[in-house]
mmCIF file of C-alpha atoms in Angstrom:
data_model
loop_
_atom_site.group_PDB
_atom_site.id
_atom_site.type_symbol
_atom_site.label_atom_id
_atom_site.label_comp_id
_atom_site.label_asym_id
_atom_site.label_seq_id
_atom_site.Cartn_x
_atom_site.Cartn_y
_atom_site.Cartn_z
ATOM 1 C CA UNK A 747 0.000 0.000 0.000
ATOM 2 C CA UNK A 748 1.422 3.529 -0.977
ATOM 3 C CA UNK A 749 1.988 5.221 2.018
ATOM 4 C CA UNK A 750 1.147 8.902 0.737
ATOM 5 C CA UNK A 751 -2.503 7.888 0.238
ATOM 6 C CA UNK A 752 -5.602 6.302 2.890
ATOM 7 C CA UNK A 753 -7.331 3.373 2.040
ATOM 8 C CA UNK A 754 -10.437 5.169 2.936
ATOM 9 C CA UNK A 755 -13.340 6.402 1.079
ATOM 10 C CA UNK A 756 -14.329 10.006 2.008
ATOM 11 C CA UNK A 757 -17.722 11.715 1.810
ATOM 12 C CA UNK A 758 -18.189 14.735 -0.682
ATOM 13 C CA UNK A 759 -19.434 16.924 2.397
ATOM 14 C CA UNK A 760 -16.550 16.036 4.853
ATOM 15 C CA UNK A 761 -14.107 16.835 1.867
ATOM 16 C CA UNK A 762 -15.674 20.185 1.280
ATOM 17 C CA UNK A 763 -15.942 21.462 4.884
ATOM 18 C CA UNK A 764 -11.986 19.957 5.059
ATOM 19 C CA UNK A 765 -11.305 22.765 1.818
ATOM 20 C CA UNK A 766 -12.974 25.074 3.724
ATOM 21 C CA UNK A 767 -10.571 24.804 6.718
ATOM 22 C CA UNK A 768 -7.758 24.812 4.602
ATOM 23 C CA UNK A 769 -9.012 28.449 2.896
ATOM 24 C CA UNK A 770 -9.710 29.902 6.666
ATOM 25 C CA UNK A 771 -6.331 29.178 8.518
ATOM 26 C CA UNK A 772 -5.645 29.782 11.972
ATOM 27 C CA UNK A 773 -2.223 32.137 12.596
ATOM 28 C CA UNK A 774 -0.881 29.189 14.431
ATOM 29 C CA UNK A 775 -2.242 26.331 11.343
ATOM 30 C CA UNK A 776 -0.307 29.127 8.340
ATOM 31 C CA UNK A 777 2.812 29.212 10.399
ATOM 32 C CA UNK A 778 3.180 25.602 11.220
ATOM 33 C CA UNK A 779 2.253 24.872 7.622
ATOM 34 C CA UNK A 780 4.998 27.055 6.136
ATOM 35 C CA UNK A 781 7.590 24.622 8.263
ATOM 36 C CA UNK A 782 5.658 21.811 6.922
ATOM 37 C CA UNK A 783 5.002 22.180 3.548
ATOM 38 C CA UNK A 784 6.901 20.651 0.199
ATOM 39 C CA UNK A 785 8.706 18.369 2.280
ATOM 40 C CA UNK A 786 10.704 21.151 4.622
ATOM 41 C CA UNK A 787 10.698 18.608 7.795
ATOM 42 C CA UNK A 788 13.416 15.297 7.349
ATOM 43 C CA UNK A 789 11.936 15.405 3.744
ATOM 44 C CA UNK A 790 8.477 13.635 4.506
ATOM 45 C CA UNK A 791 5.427 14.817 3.280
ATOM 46 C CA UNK A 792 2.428 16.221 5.647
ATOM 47 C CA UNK A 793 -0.638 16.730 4.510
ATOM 48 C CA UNK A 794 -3.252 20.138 6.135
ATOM 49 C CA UNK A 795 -6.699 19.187 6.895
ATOM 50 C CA UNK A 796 -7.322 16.225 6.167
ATOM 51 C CA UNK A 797 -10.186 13.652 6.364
ATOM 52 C CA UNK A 798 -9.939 10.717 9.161
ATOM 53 C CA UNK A 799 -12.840 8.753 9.308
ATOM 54 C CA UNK A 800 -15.169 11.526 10.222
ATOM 55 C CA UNK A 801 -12.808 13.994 11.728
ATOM 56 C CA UNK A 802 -10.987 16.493 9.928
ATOM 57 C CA UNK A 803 -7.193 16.244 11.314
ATOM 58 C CA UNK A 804 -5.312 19.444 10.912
ATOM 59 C CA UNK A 805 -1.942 18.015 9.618
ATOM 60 C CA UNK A 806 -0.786 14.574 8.775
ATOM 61 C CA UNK A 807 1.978 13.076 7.663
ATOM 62 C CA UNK A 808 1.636 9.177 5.957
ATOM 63 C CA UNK A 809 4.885 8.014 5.896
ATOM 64 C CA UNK A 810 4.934 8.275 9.816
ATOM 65 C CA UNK A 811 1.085 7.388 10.860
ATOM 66 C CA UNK A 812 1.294 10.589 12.417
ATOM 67 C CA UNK A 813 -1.213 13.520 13.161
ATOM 68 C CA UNK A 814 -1.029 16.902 14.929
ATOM 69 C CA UNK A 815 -3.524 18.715 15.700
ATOM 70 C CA UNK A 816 -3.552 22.304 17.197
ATOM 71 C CA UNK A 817 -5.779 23.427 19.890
ATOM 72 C CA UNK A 818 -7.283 26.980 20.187
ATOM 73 C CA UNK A 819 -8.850 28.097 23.386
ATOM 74 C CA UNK A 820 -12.198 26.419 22.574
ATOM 75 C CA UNK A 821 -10.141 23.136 23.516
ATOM 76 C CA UNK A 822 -9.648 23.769 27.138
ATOM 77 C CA UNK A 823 -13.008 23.386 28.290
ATOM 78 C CA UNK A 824 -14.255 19.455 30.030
ATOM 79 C CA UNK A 825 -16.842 18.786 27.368
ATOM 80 C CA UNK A 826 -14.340 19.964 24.656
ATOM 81 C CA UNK A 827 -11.374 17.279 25.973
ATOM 82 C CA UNK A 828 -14.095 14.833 26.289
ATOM 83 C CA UNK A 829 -14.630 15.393 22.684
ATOM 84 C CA UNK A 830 -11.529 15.416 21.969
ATOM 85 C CA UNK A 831 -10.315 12.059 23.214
ATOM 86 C CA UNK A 832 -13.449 10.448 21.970
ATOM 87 C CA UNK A 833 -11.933 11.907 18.484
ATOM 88 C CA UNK A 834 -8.390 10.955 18.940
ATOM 89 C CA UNK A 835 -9.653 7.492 19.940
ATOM 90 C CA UNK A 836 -11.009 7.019 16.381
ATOM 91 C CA UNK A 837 -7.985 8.245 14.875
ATOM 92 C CA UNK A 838 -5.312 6.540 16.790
ATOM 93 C CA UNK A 839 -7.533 3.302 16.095
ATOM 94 C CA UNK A 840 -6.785 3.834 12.316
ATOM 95 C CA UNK A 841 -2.810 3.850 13.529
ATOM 96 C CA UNK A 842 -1.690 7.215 14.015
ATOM 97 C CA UNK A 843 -0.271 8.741 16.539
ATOM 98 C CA UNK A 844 -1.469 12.372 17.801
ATOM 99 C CA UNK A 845 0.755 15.129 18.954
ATOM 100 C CA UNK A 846 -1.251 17.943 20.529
ATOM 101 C CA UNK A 847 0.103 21.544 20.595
ATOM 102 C CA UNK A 848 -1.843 24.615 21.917
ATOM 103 C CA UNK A 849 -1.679 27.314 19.024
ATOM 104 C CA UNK A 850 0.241 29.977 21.564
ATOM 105 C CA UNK A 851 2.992 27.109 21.836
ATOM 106 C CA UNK A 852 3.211 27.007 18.108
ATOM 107 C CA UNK A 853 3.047 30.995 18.171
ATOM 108 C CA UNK A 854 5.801 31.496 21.615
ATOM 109 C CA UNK A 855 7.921 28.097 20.760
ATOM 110 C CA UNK A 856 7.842 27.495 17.388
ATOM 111 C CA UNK A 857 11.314 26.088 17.349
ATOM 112 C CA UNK A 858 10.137 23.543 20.365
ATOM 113 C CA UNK A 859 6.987 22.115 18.385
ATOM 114 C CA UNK A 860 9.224 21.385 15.121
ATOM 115 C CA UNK A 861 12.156 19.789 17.706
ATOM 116 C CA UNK A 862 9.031 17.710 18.682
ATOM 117 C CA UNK A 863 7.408 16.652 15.622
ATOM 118 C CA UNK A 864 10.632 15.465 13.987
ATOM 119 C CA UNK A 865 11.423 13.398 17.140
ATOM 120 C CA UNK A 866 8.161 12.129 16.036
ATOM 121 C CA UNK A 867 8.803 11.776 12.640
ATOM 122 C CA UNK A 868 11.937 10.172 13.350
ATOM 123 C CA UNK A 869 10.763 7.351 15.422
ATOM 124 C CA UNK A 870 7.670 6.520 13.695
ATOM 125 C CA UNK A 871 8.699 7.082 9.915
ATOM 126 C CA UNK A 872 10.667 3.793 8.845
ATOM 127 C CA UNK A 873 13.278 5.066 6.651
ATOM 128 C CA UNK A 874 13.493 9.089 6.277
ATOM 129 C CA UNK A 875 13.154 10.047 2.387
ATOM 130 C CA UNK A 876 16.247 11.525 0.616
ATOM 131 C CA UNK A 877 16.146 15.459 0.598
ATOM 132 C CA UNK A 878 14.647 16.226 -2.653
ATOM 133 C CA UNK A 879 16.793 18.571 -5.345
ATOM 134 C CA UNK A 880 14.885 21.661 -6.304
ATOM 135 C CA UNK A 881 14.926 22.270 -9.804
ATOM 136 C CA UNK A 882 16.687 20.400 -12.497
ATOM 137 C CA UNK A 883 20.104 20.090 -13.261
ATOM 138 C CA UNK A 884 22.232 20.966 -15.860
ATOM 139 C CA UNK A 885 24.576 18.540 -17.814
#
């Protein structure tokens, strides 16, 4: 099985409102993104917003089952970390693991939550890609 893609079928709505999440970024979800993106951590690919069963997890990488989400103040609450486990129950039962960051950690200690997700990366990916060149080369 290719590791870049789920196995899963996802429905038209929960792929729309997962669009729609990636068009209305947090501060903390655009600047953890820009240290994400095209491969800029060990060379894996993540992923923003994307569909897990029926939960929209805000960044994923493949090649290490893993998921991070980032929590706004909404998060805090009881109810909301009852929710919350009952959701990260479902998606750790799929065989990721979750690493939860509070968006002012991402925003104060940016450096810290990268340190962490590549320890992450590190022991969950198998074998860490080969950087990628940018651009071609010339003979």
């Amino acid at each position: 099985m290719d590791d870049e893609k789920p196995a899963w079928k996802v429905p038209s709505r929960l792929r729309s409102n997962a669009r729609a999440l990636r068009q209305n970024s947090t501060d903390a979800e655009r600047i953890l993104w820009s240290e994400l993106r095209g491969h800029r951590l060990l060379g894996v690919g993540f992923r923003r917003q994307v569909p897990i069963d029926r939960y929209i997890a805000d960044f994923v990488c493949h090649a290490a089952h893993l998921v991070i989400e980032l929590d706004g103040g909404q998060h805090f609450s009881n109810e909301a970390e009852q929710r919350d486990a009952a959701r990260s129950a479902v998606i750790e039962a799929k065989g990721f693991q979750i690493l939860r960051f509070a968006n002012n950690d991402v925003l104060a200690n940016r450096a810290g939550v990268l340190d962490t997700i590549a320890a992450a990366v590190a022991a969950r990916a198998p074998t860490l890609p080969l950087p990628r060149k940018r651009g071609r080369e010339q003979d």
